[in-house]
Tab-separated table of C-alpha atoms and ligand atoms in Angstrom:
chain	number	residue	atom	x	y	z
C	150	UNK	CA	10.578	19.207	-4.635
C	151	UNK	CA	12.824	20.450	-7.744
C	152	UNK	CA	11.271	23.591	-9.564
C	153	UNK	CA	9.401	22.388	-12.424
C	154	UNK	CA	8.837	18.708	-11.581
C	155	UNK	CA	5.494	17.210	-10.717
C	156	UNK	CA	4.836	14.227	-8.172
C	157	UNK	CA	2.234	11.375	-9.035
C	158	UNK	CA	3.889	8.995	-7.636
C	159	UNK	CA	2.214	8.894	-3.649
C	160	UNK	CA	2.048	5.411	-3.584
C	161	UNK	CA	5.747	4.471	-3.648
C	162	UNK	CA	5.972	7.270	-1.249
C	163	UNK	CA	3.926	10.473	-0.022
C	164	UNK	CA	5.429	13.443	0.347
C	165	UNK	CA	6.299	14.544	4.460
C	166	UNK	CA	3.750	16.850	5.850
C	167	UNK	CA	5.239	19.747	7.214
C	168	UNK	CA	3.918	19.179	10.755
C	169	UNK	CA	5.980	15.622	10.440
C	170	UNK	CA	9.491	17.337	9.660
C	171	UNK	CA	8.925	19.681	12.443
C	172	UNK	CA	7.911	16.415	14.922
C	173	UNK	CA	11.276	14.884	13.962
C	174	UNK	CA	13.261	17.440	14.134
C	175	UNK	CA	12.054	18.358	17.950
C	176	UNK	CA	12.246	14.802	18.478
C	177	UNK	CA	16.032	14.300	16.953
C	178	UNK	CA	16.965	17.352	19.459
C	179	UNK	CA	15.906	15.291	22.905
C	180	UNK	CA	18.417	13.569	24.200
C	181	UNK	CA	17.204	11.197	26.335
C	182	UNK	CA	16.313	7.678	25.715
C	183	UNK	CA	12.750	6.518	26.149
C	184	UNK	CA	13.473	3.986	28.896
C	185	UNK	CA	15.074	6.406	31.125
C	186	UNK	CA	13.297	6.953	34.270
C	187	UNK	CA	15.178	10.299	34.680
C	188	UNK	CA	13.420	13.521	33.150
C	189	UNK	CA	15.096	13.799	29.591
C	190	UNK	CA	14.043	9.909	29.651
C	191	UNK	CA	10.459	10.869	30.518
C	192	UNK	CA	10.174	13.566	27.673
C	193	UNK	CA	11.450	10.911	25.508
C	194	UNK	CA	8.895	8.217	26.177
C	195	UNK	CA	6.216	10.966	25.744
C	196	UNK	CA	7.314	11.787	22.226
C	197	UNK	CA	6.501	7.870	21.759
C	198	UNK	CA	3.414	7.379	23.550
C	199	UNK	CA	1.909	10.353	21.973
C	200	UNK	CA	2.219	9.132	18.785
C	201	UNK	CA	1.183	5.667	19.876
C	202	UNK	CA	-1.851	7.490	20.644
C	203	UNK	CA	-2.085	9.255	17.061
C	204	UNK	CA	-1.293	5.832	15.239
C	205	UNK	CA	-4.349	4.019	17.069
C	206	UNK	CA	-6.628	7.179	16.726
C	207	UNK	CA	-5.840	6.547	12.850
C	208	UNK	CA	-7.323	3.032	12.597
C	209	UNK	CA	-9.995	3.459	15.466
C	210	UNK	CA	-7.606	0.965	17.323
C	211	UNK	CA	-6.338	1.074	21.143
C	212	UNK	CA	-2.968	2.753	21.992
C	213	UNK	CA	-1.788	-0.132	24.213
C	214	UNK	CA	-2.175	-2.340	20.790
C	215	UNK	CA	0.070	-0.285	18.762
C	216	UNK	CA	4.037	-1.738	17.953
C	217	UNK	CA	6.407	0.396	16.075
C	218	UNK	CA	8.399	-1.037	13.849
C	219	UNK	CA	11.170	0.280	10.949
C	220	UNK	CA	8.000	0.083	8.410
C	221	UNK	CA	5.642	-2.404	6.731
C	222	UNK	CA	8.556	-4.959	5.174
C	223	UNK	CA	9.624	-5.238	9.440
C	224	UNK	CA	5.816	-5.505	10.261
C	225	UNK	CA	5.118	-7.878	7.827
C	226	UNK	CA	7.665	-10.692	8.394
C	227	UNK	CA	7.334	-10.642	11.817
C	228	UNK	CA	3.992	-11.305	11.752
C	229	UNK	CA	4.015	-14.188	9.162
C	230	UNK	CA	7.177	-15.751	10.020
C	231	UNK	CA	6.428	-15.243	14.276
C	232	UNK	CA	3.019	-16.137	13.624
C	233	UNK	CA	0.570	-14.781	16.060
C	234	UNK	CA	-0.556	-15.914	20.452
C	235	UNK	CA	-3.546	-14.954	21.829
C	236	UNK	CA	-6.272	-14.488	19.055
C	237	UNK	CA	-8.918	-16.714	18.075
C	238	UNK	CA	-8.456	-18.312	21.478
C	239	UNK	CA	-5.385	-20.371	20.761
C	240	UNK	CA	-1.934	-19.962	19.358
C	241	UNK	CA	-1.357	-18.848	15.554
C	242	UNK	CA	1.977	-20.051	15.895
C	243	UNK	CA	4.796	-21.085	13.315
C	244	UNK	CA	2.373	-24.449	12.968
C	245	UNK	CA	-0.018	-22.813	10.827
C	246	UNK	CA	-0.218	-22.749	7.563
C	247	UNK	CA	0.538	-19.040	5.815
C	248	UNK	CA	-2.272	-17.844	2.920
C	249	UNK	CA	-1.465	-14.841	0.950
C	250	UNK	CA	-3.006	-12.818	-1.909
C	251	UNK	CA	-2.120	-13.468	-5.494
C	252	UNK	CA	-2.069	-9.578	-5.263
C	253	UNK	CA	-0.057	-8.819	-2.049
C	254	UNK	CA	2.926	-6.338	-2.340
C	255	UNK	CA	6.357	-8.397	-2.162
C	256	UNK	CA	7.203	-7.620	1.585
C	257	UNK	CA	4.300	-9.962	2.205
C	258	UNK	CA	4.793	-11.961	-0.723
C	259	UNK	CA	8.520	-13.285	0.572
C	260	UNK	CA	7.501	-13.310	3.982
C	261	UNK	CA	5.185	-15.656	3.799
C	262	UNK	CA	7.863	-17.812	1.329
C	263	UNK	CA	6.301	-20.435	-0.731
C	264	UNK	CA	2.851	-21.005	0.967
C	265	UNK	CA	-0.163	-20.768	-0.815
C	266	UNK	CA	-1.852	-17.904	-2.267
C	267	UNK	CA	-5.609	-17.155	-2.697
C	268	UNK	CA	-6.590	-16.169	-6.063
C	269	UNK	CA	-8.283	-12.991	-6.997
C	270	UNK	CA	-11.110	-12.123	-10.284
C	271	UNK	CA	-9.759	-10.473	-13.438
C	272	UNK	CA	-10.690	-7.082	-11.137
C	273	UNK	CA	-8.536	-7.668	-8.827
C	274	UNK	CA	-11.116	-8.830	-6.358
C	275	UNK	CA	-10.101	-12.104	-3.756
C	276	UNK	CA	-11.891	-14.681	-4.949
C	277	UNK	CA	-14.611	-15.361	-1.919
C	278	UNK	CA	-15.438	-19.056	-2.760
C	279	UNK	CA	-12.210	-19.796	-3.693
C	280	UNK	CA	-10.576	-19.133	-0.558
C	281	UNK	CA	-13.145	-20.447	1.396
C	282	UNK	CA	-11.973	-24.232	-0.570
C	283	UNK	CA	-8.679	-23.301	0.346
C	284	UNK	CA	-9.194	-22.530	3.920
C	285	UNK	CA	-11.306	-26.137	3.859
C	286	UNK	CA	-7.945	-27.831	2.665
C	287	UNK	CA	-5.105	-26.018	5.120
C	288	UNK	CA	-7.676	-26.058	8.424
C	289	UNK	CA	-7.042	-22.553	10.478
C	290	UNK	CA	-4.311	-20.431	8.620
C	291	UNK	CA	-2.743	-17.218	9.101
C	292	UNK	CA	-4.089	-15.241	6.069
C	293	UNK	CA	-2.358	-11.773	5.411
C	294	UNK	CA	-4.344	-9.449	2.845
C	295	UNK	CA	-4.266	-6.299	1.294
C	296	UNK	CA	-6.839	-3.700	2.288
C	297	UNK	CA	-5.625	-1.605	-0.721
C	298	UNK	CA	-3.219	-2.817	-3.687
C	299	UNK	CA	-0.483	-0.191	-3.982
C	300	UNK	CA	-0.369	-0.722	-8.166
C	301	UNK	CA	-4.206	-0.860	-9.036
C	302	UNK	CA	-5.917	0.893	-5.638
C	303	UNK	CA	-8.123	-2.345	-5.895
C	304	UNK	CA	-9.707	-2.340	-2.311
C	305	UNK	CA	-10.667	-5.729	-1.342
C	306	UNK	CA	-14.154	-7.069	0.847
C	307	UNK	CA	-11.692	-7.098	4.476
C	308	UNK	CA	-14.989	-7.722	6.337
C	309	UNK	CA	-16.073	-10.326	4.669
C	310	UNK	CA	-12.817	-12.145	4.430
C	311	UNK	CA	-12.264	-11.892	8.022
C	312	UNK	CA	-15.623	-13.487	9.087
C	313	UNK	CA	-14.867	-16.333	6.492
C	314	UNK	CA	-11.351	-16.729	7.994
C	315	UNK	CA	-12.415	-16.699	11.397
C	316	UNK	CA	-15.556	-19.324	10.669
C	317	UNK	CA	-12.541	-21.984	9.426
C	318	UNK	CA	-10.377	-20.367	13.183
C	319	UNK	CA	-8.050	-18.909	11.185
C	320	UNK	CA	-6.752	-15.425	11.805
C	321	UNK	CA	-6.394	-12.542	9.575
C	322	UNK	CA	-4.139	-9.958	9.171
C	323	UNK	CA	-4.008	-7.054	6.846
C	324	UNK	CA	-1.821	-5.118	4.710
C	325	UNK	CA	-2.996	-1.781	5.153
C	326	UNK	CA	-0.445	0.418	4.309
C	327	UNK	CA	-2.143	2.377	0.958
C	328	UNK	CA	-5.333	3.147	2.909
C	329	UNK	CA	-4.337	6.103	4.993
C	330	UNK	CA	-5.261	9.404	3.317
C	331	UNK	CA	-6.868	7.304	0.322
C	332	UNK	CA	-9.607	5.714	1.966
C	333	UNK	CA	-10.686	5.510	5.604
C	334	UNK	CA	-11.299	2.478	8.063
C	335	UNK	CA	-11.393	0.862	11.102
C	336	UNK	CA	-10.179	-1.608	12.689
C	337	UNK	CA	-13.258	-3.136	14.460
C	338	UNK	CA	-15.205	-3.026	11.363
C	339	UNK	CA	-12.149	-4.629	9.384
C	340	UNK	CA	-12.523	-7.289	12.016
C	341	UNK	CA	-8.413	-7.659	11.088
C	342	UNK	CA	-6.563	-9.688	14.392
C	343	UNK	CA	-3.818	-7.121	13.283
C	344	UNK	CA	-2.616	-4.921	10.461
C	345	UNK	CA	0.055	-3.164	9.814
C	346	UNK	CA	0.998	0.628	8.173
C	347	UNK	CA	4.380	2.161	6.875
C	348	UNK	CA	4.389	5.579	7.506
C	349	UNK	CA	5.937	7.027	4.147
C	350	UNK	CA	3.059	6.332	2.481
C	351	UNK	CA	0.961	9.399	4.362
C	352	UNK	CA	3.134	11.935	4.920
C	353	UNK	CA	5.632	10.173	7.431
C	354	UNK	CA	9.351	10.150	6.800
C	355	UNK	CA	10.310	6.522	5.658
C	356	UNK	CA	12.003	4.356	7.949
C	357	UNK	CA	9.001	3.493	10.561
C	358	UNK	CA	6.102	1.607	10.977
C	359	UNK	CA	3.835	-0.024	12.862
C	360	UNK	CA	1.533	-3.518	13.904
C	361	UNK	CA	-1.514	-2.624	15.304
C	362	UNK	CA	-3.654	-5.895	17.139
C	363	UNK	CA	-6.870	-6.063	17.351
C	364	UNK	CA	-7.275	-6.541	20.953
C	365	UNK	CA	-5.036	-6.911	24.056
C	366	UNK	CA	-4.737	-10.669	24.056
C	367	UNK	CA	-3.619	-10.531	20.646
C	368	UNK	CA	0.259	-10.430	19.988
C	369	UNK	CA	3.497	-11.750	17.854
C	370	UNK	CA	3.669	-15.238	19.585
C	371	UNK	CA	7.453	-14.299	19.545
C	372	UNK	CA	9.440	-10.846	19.665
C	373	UNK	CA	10.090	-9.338	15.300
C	374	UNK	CA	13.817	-8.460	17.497
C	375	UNK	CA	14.791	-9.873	20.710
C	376	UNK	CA	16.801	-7.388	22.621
C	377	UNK	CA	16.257	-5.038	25.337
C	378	UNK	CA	12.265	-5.525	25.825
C	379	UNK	CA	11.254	-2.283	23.947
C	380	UNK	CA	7.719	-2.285	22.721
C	381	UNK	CA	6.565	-4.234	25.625
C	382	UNK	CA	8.437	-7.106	24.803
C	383	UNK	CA	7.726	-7.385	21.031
C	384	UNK	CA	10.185	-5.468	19.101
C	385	UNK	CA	13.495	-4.865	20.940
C	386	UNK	CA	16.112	-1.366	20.856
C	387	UNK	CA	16.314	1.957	21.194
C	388	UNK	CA	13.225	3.444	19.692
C	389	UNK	CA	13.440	4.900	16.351
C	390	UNK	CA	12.041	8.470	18.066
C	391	UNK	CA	12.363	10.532	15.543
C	392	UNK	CA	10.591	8.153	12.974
C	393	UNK	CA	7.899	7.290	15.421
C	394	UNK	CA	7.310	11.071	16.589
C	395	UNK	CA	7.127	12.064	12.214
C	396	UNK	CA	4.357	8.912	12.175
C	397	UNK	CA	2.565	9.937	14.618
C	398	UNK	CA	2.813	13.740	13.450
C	399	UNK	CA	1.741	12.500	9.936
C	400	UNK	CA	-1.313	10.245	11.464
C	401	UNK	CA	-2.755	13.413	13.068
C	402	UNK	CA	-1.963	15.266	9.501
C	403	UNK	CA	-3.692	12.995	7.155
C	404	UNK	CA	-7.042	12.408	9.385
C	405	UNK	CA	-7.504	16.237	9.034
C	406	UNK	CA	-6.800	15.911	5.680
C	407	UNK	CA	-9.556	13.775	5.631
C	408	UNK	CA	-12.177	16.046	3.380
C	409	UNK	CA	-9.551	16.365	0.736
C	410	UNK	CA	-10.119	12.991	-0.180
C	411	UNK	CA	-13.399	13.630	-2.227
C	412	UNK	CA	-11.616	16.475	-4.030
C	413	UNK	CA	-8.662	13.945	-5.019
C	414	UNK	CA	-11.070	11.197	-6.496
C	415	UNK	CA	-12.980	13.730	-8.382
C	416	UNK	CA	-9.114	14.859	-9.864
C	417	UNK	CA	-8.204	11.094	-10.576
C	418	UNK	CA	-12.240	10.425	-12.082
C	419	UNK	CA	-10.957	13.704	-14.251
C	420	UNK	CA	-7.988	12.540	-15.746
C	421	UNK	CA	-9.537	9.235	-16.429
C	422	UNK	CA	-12.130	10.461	-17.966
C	423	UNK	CA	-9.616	12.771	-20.182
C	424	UNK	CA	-7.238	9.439	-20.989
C	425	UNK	CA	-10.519	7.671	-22.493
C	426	UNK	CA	-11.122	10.285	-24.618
C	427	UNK	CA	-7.429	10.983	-25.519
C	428	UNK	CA	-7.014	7.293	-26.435
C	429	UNK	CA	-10.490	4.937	-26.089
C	430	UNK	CA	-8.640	1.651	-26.528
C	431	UNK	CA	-7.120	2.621	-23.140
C	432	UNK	CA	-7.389	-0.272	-20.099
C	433	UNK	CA	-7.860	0.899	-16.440
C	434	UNK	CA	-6.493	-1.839	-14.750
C	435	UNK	CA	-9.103	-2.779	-11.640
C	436	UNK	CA	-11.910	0.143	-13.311
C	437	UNK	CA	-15.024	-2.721	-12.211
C	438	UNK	CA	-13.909	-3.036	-8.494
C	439	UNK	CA	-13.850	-0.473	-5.935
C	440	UNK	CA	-10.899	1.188	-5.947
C	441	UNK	CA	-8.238	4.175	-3.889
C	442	UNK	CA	-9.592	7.467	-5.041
C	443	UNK	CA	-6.014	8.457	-5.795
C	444	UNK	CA	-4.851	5.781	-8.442
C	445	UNK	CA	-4.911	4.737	-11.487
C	446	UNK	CA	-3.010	2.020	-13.297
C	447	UNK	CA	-3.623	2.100	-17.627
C	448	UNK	CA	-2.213	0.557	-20.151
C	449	UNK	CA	-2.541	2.360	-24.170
C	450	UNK	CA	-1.869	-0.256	-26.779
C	451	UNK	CA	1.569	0.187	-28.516
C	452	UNK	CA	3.025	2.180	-25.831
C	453	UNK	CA	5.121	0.709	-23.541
C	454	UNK	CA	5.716	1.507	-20.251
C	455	UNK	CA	9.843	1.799	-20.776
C	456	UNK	CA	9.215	4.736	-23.626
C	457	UNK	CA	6.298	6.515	-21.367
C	458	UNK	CA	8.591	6.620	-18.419
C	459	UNK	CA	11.220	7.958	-19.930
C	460	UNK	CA	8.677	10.361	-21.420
C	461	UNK	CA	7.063	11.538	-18.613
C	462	UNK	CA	10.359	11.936	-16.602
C	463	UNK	CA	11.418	14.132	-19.343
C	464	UNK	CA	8.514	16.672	-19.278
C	465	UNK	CA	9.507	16.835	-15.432
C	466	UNK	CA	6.378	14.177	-14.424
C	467	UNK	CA	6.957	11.507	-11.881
C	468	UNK	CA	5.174	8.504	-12.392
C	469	UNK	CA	5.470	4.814	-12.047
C	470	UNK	CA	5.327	1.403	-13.795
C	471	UNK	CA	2.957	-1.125	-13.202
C	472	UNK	CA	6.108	-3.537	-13.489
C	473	UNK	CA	8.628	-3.707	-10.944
C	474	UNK	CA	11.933	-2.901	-12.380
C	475	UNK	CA	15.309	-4.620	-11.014
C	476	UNK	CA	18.934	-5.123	-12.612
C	477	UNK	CA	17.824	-3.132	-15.441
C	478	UNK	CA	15.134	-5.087	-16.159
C	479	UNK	CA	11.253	-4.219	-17.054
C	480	UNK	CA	9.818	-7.504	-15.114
C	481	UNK	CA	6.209	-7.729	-15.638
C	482	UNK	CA	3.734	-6.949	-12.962
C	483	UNK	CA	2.640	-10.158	-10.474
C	484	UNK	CA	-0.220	-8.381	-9.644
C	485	UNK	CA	-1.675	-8.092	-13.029
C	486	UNK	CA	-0.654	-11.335	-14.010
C	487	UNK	CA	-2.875	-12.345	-11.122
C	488	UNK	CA	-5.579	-10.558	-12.773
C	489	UNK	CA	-5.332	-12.351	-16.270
C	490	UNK	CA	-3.816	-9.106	-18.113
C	491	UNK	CA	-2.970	-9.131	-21.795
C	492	UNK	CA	0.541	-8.803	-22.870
C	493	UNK	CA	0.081	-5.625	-24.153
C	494	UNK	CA	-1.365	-4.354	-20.763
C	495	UNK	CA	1.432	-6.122	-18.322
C	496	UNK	CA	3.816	-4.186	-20.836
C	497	UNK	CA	2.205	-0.972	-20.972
C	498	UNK	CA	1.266	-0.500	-17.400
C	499	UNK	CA	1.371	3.071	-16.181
C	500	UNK	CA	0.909	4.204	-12.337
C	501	UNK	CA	-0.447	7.825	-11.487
C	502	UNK	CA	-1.001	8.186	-7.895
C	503	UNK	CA	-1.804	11.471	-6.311
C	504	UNK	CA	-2.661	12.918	-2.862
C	505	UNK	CA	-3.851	16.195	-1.156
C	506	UNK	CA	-1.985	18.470	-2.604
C	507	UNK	CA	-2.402	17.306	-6.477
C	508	UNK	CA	-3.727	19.978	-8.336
C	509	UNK	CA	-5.615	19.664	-11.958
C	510	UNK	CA	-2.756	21.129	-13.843
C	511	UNK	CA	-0.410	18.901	-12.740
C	512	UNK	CA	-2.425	16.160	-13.956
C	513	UNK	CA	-3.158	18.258	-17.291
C	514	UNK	CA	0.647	17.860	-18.059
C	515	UNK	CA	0.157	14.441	-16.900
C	516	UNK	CA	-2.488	14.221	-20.245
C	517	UNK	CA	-0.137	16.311	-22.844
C	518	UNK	CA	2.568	13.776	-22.420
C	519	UNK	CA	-0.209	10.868	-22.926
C	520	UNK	CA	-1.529	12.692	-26.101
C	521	UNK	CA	2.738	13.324	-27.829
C	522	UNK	CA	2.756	9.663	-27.004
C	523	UNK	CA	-0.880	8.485	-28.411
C	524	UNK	CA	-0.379	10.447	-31.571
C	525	UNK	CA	3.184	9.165	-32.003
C	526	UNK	CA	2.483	5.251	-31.634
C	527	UNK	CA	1.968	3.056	-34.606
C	528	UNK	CA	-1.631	2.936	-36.536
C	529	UNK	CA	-2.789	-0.510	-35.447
C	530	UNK	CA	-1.171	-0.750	-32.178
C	531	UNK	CA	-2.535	-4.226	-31.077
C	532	UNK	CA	-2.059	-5.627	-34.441
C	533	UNK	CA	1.604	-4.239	-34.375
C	534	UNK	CA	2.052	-5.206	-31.351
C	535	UNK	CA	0.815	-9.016	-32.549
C	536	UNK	CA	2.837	-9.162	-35.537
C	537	UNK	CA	6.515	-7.915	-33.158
C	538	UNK	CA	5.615	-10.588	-30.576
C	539	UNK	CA	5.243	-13.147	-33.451
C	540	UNK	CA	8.225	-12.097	-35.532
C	541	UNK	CA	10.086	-12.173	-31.915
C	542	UNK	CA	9.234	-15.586	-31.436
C	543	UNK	CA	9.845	-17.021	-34.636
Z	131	LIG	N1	2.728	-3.098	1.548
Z	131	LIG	C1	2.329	-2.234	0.589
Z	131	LIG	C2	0.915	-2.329	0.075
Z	131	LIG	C3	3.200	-1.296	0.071
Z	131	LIG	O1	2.793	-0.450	-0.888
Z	131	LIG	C4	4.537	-1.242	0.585
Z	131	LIG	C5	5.509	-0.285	0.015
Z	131	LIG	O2	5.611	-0.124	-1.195
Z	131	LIG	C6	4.897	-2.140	1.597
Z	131	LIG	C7	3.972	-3.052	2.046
Z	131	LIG	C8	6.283	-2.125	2.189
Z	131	LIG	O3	6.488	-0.922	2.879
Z	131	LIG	P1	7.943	-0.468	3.381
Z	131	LIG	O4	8.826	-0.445	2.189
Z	131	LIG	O5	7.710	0.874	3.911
Z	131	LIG	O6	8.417	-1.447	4.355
């Protein structure tokens, strides 16, 4: 990273472990391809399988049920739009009706096109009753969840969403790409027919990913690319080696890591603590549910997000908007509107996400560019705020 700058921004993407580089590099420098049966073939093909290995000993999952893929946008349409063969005892084919979260990131989001989606509380939490009505209406549906949402850390019920998808024979699968390193899980407890991870989000390089099924019957009811029969049929070509030897470098990375998650939730409970005190009008977006130790999403009345990020940038801080930016444009967040946010909240939205190497000073600068910004915005912020939208709209 450039001297001087400071990264809270691991959600959109985690910085590469050091043991990952080094696994892609060695990987990048053997030549052979993995479905060679000669020996520079065979050292290939290890490279994979080992880290087929690491990626299932990450979710608690079994290697044989592990696909790579070029990350979790690949992952996710070929499971929605391929639908699923083999779980639930029948086929979870293109037939079914798709069921998304209000809340879902927007790989899943378009993948799942204009189906249905299941609403969530002003927390962020799926609403339990609700989708059990909507369930009643489509009959068995492929329903694709987050574990964690990548803008609020909202972690949502999995268990009990798969038991009430399964009771209607629907199958579930789940977004888990923010829960690595944050939080951890497996995938017999999740009770998830598959999920799926991007591995840029712990300390892989970006560019990879994977599907991992729940059991051995369990598979894309039609190949994400059909091609040479790579993957064991489900996701044709030449494996991605040196993305798939950094994931599986990063999976071993980020389980060991695995103690320094209490230390980064006590750094994130820190600096919120610090921003309520700094400015007490402040809203934690998703505070009331449980959440990823490592983010938080606020929102300071009369500061908008536009002005903070160009703030924070400028003292050398990395963070992120709660909206998603595109042409130029400051579009507010979907997943807040999901969550019944004010105005001033969808246009304030800040993201700081940190990991394992975080350290309390970088999130003290973090809190000096919040305070130049609190004691520069207007006196009455909401009521400012008010009076702009209303003179805008006259
Ligand atoms: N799902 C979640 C929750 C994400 O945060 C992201 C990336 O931002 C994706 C899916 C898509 O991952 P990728 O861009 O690596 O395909």
């Amino acid at each position: 990273m450039a001297a001087g700058r400071t990264y809270l921004d691991w959600n959109a993407t985690a910085p590469l472990f050091p043991e990952a580089r080094e696994a892609v590099l060695r990987a990048l420098d053997t030549i052979g391809n993995p479905s060679s049966i000669h020996a520079e073939g065979r050292a290939a093909r290890a490279i994979v399988e080992d880290a087929r290995a690491s990626i299932a000993a990450l979710v608690g999952g079994e290697t044989e049920n592990v696909v790579f893929t070029s990350g979790a946008t690949e992952a996710a349409n070929a499971l929605l739009k391929q639908g699923l063969t083999g779980c639930c005892g029948k086929n979870m084919a293109l037939a079914m009706p798709v069921l998304v979260g209000a809340t879902e990131h927007v790989a899943v989001l378009a993948a799942a096109g204009d189906g249905r989606r299941a609403r969530v509380d002003s927390d962020g939490i799926m609403d339990l009753d609700g989708l059990k009505s909507q369930l009643k209406e489509t009959g068995p549906a492929l329903v694709a969840l987050q574990l964690a949402n990548n803008e609020t850390g909202v972690i949502q019920p999995i268990r009990a969403i798969a038991d009430i998808v399964h009771a209607e024979g629907g199958a579930l699968v789940v977004d888990a790409v923010q829960a690595p390193g944050r939080i951890s899980f497996e995938m017999a407890s999740l009770g998830a027919d598959a999920l799926f991870l991007s591995a840029h989000k712990f300390g892989g390089p970006k560019g990879v990913g994977a599907i991992v099924f729940g059991d051995s019957r369990t598979r894309l009811a039609s190949a994400a690319i059909s091609g040479g029969g790579q993957e064991r049929g489900q996701r044709g070509g030449t494996e991605n080696i040196g993305g798939i030897a950094g994931m599986g470098a990063a999976a071993k990375a980020v389980l060991a890591k695995h103690e320094a998650v209490r230390k980064i939730g006590e750094l994130r409970d820190g600096f919120e603590n610090h921003l309520n005190r700094i400015a007490p009008d402040a809203r934690i977006a998703g505070q009331h549910a449980p959440r990823l130790p490592n983010t938080s999403l606020f929102a300071i009345p009369g500061i908008a997000a536009e002005k903070a990020l160009i703030a924070f940038d400028l003292a050398g801080v990395a963070v992120s908007s709660g909206s998603a930016c595109s042409s130029g444009k400051v579009k507010a967040s979907h997943v807040l509107r999901a969550m019944d946010a004010p105005d001033w909240v969808l246009a304030g939205a800040i993201r700081l996400s940190i990991g394992h190497t975080t350290t309390e000073a970088e999130l003290e600068k973090a809190l000096g560019v919040i305070s130049r910004l609190v004691a520069k915005r207007p006196l009455n912020p909401i009521s400012a705020e008010k009076s702009a939208q209303n003179s805008s709209a006259a």
